[in-house]
PDB file of C-alpha atoms in Angstrom:
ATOM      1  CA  UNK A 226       0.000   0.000   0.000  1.00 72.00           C
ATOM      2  CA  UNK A 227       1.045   3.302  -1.611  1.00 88.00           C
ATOM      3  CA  UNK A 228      -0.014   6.565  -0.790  1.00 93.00           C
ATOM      4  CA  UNK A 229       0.776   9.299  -3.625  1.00 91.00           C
ATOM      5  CA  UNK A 230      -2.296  11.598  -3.152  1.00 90.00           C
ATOM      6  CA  UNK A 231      -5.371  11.366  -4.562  1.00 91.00           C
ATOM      7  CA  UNK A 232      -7.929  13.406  -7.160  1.00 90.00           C
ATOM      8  CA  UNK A 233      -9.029  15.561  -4.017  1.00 90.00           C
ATOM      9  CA  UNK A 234      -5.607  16.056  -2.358  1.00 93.00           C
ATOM     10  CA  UNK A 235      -2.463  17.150  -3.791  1.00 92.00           C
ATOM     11  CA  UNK A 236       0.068  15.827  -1.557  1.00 92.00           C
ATOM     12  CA  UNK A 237       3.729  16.683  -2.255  1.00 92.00           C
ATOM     13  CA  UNK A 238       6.315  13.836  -2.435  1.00 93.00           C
ATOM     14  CA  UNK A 239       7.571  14.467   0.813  1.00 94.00           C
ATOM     15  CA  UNK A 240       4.255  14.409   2.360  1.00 95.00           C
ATOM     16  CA  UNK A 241       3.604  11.149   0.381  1.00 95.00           C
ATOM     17  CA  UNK A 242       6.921   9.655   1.653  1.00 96.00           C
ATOM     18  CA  UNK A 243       5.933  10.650   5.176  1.00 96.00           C
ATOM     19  CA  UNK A 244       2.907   8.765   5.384  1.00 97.00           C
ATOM     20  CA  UNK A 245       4.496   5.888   3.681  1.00 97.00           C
ATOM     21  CA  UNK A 246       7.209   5.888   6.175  1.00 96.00           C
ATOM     22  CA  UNK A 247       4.699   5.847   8.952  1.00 96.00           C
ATOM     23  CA  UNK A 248       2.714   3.301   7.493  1.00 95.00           C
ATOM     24  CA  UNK A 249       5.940   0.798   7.135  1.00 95.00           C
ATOM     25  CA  UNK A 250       7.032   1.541  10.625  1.00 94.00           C
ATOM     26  CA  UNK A 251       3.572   1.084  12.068  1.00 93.00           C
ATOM     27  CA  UNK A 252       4.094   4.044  13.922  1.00 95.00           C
ATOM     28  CA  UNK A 253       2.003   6.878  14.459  1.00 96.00           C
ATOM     29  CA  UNK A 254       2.218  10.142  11.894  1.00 97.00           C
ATOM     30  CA  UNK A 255       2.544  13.466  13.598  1.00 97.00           C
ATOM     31  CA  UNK A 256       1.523  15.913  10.860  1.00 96.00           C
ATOM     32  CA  UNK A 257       1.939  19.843  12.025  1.00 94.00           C
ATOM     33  CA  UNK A 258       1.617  22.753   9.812  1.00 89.00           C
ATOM     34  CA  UNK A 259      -0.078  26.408   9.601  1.00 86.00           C
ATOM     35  CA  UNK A 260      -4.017  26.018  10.232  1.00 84.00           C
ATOM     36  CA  UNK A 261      -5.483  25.340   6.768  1.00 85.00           C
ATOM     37  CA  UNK A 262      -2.771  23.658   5.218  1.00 88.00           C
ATOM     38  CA  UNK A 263      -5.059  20.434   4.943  1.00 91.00           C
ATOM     39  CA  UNK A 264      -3.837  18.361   8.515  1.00 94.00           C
ATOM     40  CA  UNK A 265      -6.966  16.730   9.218  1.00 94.00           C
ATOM     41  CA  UNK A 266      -7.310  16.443   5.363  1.00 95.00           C
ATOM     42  CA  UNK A 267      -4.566  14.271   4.684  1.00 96.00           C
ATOM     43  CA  UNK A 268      -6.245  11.826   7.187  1.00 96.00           C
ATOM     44  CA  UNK A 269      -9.379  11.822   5.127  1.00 96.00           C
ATOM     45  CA  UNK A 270      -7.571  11.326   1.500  1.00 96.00           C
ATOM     46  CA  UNK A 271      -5.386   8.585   3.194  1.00 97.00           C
ATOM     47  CA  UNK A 272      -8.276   6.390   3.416  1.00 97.00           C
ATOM     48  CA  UNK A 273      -9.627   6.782   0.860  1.00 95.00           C
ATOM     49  CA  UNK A 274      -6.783   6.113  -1.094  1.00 95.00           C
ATOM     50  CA  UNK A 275      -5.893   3.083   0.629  1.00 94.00           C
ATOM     51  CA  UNK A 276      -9.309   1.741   1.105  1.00 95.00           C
ATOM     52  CA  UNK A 277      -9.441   2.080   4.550  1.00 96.00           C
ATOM     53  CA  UNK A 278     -12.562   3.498   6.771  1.00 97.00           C
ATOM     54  CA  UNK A 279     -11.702   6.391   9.233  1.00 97.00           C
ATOM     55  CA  UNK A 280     -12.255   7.195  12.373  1.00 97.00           C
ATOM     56  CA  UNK A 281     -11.614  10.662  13.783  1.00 97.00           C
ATOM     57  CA  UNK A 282     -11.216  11.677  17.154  1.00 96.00           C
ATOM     58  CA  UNK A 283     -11.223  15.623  17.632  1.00 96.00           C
ATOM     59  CA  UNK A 284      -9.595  16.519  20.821  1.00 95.00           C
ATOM     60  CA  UNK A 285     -10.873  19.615  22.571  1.00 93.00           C
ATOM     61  CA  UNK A 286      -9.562  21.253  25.899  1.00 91.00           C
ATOM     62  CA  UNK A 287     -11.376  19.148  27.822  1.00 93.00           C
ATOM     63  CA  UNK A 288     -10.417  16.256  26.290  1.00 93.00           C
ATOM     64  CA  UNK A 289      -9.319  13.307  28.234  1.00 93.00           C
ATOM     65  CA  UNK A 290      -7.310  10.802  26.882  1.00 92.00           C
ATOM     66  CA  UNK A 291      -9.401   8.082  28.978  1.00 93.00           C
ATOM     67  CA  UNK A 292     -12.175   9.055  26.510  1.00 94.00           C
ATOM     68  CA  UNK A 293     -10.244   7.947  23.728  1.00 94.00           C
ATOM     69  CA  UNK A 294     -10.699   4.127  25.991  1.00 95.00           C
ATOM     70  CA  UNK A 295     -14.018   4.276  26.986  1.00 95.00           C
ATOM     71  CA  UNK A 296     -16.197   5.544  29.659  1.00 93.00           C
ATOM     72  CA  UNK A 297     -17.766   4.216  32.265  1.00 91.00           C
ATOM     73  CA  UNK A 298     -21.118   5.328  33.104  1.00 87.00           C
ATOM     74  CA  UNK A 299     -21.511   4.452  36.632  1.00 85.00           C
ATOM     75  CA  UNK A 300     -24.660   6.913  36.757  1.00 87.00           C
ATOM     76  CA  UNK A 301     -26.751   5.282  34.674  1.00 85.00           C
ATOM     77  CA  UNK A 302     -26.098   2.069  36.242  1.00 82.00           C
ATOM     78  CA  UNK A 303     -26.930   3.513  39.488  1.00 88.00           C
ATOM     79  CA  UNK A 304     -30.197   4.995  38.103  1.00 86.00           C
ATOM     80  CA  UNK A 305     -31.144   1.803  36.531  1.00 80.00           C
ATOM     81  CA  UNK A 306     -30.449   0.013  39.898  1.00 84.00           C
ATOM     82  CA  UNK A 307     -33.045   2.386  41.426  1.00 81.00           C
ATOM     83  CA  UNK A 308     -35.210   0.780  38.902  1.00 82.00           C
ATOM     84  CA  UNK A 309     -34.465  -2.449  39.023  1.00 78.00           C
ATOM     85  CA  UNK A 310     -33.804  -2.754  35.108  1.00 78.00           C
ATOM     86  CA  UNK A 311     -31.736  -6.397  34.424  1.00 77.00           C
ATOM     87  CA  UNK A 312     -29.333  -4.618  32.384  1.00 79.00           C
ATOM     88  CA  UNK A 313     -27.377  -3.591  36.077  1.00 83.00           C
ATOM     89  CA  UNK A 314     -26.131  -7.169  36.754  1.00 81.00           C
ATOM     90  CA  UNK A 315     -23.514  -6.956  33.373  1.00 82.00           C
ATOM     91  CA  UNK A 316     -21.328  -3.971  33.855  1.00 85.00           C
ATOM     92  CA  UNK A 317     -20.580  -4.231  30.148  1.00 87.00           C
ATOM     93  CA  UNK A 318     -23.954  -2.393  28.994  1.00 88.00           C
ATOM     94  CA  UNK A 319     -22.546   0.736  31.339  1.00 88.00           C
ATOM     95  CA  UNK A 320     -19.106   0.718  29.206  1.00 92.00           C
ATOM     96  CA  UNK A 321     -19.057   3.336  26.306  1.00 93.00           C
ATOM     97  CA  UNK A 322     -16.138   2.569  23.549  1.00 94.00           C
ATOM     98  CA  UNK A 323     -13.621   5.452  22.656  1.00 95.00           C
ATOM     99  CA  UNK A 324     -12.554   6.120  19.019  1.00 96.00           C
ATOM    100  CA  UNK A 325      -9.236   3.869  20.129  1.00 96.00           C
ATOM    101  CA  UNK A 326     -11.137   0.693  21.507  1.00 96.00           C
ATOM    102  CA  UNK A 327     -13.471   1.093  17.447  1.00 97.00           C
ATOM    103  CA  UNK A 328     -10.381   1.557  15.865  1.00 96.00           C
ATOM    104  CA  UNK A 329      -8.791  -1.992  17.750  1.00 96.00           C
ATOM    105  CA  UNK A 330     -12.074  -3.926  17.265  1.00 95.00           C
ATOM    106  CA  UNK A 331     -12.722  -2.998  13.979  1.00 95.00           C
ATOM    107  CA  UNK A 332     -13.022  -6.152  11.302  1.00 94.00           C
ATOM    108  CA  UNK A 333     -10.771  -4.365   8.888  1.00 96.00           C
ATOM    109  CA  UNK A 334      -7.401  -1.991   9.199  1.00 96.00           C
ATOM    110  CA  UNK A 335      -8.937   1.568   9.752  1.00 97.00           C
ATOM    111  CA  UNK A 336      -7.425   5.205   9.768  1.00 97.00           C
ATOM    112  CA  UNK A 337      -7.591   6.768  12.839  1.00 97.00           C
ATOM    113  CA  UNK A 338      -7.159  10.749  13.206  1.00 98.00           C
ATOM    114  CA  UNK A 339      -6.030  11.972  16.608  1.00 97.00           C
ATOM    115  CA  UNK A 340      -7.102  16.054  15.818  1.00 96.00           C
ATOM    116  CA  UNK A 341      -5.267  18.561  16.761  1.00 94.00           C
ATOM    117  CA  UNK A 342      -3.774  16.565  19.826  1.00 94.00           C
ATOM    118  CA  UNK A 343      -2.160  19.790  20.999  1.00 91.00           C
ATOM    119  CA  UNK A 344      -5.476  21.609  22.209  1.00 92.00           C
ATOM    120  CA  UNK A 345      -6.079  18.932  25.275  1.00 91.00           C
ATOM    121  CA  UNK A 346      -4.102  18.880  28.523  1.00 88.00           C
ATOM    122  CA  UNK A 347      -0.018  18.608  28.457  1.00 85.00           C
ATOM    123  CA  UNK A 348      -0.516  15.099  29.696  1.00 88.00           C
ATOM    124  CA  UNK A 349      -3.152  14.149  27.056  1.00 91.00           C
ATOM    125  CA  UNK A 350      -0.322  12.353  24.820  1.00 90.00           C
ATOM    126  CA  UNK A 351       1.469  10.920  27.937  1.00 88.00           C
ATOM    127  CA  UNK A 352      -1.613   9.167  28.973  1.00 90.00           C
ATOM    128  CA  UNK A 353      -1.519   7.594  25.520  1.00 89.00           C
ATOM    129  CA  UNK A 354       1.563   6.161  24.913  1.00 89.00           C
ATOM    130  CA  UNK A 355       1.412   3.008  26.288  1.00 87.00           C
ATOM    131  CA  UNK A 356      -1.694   2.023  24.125  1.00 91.00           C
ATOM    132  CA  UNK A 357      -0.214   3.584  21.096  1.00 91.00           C
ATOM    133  CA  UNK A 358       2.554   1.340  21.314  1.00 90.00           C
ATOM    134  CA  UNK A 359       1.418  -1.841  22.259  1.00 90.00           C
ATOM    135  CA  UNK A 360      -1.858  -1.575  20.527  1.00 93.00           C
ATOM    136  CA  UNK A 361      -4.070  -2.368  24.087  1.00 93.00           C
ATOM    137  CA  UNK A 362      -5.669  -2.050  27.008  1.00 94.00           C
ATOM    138  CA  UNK A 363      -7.199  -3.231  29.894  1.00 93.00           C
ATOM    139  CA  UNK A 364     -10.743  -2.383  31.064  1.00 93.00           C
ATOM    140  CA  UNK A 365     -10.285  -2.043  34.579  1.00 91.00           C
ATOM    141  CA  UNK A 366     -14.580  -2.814  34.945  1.00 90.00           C
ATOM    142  CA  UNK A 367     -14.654  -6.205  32.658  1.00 90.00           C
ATOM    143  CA  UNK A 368     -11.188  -7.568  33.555  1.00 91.00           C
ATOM    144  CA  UNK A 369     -10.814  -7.779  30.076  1.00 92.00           C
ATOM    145  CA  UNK A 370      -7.676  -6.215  27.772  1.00 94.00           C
ATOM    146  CA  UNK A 371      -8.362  -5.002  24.186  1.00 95.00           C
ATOM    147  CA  UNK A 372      -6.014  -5.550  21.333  1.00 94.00           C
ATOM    148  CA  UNK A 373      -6.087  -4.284  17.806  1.00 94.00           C
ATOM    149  CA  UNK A 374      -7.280  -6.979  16.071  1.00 91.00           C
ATOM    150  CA  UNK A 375      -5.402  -5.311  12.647  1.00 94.00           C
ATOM    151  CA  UNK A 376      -3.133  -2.265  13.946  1.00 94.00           C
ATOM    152  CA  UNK A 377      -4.564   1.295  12.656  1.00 96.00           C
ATOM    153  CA  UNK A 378      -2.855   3.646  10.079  1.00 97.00           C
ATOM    154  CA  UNK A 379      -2.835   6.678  13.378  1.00 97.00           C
ATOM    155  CA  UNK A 380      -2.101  10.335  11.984  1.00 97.00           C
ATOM    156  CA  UNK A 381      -1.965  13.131  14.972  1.00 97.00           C
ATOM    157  CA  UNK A 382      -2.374  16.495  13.834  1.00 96.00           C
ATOM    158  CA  UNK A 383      -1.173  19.266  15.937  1.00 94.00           C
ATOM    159  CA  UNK A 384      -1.218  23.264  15.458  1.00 89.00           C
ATOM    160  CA  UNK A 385       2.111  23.551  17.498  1.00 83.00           C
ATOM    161  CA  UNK A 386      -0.100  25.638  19.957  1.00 80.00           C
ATOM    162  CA  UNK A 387       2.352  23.670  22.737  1.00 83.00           C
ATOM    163  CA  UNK A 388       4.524  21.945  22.878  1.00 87.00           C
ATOM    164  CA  UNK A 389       4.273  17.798  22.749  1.00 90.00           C
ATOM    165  CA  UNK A 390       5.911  15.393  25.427  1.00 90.00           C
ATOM    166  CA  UNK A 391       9.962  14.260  24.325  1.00 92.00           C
ATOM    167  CA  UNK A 392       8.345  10.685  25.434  1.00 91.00           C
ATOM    168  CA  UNK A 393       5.508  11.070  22.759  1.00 92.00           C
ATOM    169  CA  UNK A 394       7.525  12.422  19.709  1.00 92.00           C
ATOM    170  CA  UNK A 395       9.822   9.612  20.310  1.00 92.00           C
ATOM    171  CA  UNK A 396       6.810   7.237  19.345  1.00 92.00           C
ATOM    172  CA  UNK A 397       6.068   9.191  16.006  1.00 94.00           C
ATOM    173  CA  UNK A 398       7.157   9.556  12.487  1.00 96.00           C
ATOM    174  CA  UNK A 399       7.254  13.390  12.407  1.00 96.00           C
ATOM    175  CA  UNK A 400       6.329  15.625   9.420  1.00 96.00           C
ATOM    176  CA  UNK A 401       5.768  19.362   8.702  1.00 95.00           C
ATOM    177  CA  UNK A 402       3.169  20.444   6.160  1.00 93.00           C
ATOM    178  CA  UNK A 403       5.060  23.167   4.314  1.00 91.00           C
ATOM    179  CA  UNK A 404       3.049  26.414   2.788  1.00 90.00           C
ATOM    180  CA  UNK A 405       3.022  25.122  -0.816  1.00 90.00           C
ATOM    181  CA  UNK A 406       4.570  27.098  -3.204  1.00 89.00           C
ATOM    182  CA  UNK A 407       3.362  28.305  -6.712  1.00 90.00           C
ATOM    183  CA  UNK A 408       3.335  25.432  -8.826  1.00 91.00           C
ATOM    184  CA  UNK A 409       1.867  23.557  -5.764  1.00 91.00           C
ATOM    185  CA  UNK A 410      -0.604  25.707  -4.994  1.00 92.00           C
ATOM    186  CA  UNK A 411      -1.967  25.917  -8.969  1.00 93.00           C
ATOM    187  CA  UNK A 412      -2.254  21.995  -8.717  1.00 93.00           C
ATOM    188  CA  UNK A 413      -4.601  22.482  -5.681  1.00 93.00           C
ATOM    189  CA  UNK A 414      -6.274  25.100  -7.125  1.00 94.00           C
ATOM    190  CA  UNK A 415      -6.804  22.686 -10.285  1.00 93.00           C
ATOM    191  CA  UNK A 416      -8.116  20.240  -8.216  1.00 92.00           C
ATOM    192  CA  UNK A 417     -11.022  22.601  -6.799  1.00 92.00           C
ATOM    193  CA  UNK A 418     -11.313  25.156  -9.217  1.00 92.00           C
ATOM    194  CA  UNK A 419     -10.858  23.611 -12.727  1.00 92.00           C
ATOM    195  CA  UNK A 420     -10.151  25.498 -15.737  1.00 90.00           C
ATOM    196  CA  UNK A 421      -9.934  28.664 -14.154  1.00 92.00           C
ATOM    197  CA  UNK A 422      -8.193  31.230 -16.647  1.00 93.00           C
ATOM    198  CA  UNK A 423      -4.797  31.624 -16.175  1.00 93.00           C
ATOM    199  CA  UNK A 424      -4.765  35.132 -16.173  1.00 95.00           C
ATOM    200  CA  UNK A 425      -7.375  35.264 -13.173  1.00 95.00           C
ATOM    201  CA  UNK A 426      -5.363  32.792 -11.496  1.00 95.00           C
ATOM    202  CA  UNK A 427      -1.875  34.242 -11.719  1.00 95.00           C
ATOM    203  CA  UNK A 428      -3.685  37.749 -10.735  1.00 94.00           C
ATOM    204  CA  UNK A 429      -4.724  35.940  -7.886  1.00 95.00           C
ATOM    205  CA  UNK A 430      -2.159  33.911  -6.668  1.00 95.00           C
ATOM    206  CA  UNK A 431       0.043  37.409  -7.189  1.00 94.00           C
ATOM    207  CA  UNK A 432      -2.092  39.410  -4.719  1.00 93.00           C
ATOM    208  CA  UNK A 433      -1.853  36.210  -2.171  1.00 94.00           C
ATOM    209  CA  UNK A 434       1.350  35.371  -2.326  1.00 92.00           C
ATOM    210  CA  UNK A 435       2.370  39.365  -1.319  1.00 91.00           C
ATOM    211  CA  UNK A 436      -0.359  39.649   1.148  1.00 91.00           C
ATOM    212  CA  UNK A 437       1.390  36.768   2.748  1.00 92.00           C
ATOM    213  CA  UNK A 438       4.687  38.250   2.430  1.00 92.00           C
ATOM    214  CA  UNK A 439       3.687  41.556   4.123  1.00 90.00           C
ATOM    215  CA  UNK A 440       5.323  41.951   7.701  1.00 91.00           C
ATOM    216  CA  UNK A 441       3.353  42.234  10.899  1.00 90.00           C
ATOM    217  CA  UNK A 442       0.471  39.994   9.801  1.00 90.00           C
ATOM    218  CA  UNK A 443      -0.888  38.507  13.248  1.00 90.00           C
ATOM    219  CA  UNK A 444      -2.576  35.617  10.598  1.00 91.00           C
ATOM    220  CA  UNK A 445      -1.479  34.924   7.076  1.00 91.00           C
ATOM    221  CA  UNK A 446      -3.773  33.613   4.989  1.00 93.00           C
ATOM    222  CA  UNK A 447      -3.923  30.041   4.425  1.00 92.00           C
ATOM    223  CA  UNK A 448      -4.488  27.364   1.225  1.00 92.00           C
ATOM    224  CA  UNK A 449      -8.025  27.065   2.442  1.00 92.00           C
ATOM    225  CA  UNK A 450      -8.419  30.612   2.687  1.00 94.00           C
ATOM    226  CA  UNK A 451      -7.207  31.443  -0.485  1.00 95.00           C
ATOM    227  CA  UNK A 452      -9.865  29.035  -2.116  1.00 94.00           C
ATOM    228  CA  UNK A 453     -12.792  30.479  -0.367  1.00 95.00           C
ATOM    229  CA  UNK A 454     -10.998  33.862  -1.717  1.00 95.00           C
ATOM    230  CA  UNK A 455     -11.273  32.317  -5.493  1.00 96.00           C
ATOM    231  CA  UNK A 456     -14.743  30.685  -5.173  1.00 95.00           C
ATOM    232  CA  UNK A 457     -15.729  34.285  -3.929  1.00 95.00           C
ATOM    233  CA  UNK A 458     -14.047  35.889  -7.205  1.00 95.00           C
ATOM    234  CA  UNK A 459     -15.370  33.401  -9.806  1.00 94.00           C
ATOM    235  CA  UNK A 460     -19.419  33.757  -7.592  1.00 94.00           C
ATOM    236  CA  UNK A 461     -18.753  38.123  -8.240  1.00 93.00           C
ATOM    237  CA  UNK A 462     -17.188  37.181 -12.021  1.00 93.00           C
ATOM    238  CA  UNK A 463     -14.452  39.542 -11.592  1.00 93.00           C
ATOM    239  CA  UNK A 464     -11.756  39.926 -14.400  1.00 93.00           C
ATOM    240  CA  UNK A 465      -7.786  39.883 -13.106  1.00 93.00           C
ATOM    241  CA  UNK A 466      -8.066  43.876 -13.163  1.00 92.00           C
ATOM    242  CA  UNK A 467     -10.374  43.814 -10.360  1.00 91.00           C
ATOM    243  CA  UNK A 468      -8.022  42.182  -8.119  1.00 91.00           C
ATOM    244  CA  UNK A 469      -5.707  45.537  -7.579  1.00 88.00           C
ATOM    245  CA  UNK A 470      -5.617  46.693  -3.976  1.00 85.00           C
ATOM    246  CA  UNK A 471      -7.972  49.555  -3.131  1.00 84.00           C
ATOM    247  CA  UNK A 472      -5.684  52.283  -3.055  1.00 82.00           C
ATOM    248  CA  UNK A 473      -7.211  53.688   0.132  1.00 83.00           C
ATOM    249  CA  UNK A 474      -7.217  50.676   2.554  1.00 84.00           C
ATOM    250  CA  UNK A 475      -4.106  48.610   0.378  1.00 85.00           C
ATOM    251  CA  UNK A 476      -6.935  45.819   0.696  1.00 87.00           C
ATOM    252  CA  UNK A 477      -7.371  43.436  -1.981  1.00 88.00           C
ATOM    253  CA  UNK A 478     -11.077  42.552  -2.865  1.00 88.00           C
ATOM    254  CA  UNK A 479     -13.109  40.876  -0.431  1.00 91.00           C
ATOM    255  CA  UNK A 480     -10.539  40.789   1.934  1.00 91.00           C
ATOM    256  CA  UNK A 481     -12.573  39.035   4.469  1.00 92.00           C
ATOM    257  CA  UNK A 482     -12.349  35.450   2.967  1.00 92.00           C
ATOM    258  CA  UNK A 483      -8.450  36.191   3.798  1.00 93.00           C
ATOM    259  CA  UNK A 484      -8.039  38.291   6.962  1.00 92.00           C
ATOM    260  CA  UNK A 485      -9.333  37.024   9.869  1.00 91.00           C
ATOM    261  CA  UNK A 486      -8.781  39.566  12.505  1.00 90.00           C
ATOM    262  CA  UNK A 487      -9.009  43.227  13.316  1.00 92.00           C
ATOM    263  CA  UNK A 488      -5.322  43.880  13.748  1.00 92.00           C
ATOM    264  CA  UNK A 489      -4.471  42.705  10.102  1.00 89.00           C
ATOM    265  CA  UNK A 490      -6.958  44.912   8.800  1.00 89.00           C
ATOM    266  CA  UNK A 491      -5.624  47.427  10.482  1.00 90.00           C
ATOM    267  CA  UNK A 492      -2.357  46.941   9.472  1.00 89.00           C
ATOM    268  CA  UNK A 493      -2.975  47.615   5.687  1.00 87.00           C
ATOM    269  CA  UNK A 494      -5.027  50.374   6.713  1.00 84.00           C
ATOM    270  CA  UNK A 495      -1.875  52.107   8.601  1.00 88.00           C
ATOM    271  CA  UNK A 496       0.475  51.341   5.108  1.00 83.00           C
ATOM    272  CA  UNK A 497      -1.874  52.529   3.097  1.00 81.00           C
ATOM    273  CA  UNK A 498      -1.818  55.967   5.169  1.00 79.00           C
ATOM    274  CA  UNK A 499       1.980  56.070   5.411  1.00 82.00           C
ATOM    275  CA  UNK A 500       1.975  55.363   1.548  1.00 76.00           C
ATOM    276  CA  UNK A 501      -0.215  58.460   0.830  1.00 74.00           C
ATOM    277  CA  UNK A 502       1.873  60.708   3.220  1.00 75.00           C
ATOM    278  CA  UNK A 503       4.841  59.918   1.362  1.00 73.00           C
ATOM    279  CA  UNK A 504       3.299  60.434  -1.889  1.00 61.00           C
ATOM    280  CA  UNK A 505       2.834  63.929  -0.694  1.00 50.00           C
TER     281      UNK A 505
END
């Protein structure tokens, strides 16, 4: 099994090679990169590709990585012991499964997405190393341990909003998504946008690409941003002319698809006030 991208997903060779390293060393793929550059994605287009269903576990702050296990919902059992429902003499019907335990019982090898990891508690990857390696568990409830019955394709995204355990990276194939450059970034564009005239798309990619490149920005604009930017340009029809910046602000055309926060807009707003003073 091969991953090389697929008809939704450009994917770089290095990328490619990343996943296909992880996949030989049955290891788990770290994947960080800018917000937008298509992390959780990649998950997605590696099933498909290889054939493979997915399950996705998105990790918020108040994520636990017991969740990930399962629960146990000693509530309801209590509850239904009030009641006297049968159910309460097999502890099994309180036990909820995680997105790990589906993954290890699952009939066929599935792709499992760990999302943005880093959002949850510093010891959120600590907590999961020992299942991550050995591929099981033990429910504590049942007396019974869980192995992977075929060992998941795992790919961990992470926004590098902290920073991960030593212990944890040890355990990982590690890859950064790069910002793509030109050429990569007309393939994508290909991919969601076909056909679109070169002219509008150079004019385009021109205004991004310096936007980008313009110091201060709090955000830059992302791959995914800059496609909402084009879908926006191709719903209005505009012609590559009506791309220029706006004199007055130094915005480009509906600027909003790309900048994301007050500061940024305020930003070209100051340059463009500097650049008239000068002009004087």
């Amino acid at each position: 099994m091969q991953f090389t991208g697929t008809d939704r997903y450009v994917a770089p060779p290095d990328l490619a090679l990343a996943v296909n390293a992880a996949i030989t060393l049955q290891r788990p793929l770290l994947v960080k990169g800018e917000p937008g550059t298509g992390k959780t994605e990649l998950a997605r287009q590696v099933a498909a590709s290889l054939g493979m269903p997915i399950l996705e576990w998105h990790v918020k702050s108040t994520t636990k990585a017991q969740q990930g296990l399962y629960e146990y919902d000693a509530v309801s059992r209590l509850r239904d012991s009030q009641l006297g429902d049968a159910r309460v003499s097999d502890v099994a019907n309180y036990i909820r499964k995680g997105k790990l335990w589906q993954a290890f019982a699952a009939p066929e090898r599935v792709v499992l997405l760990i999302d943005e990891v880093d959002k949850a508690d510093i010891e959120f990857p600590n907590d999961l190393l020992q299942e991550l390696d050995r591929m099981e568990f033990h429910v504590y409830e049942t007396g019974e341990t869980v192995r992977a019955a075929h060992r998941p394709v795992v790919i961990i995204t992470s926004n590098n909003e902290k920073e991960l355990p030593d212990a944890f990276l040890r355990r990982c194939f590690f890859h950064y998504i790069r910002f793509p450059d030109a050429e990569t970034l007309k393939a994508i564009v290909e991919v969601h946008h076909p056909g679109l005239k070169p002219r509008l798309l150079d004019a385009a990619l021109s205004q991004f690409v310096a936007l980008r490149e313009v110091p201060g920005l709090k955000k830059k604009p992302s791959t995914s941003e800059f496609l909402d930017w084009l879908k926006l340009i191709l719903a209005e029809d505009l012609a590559p002319e009506d791309l220029a910046r706006d004199p007055a602000t130094m915005l480009p055309r509906l600027h909003g698809a790309l900048l994301k926060n007050e500061q940024d807009v305020a930003l070209f707003e100051k340059l463009a006030f500097m650049a008239r003073r000068q002009g004087r």
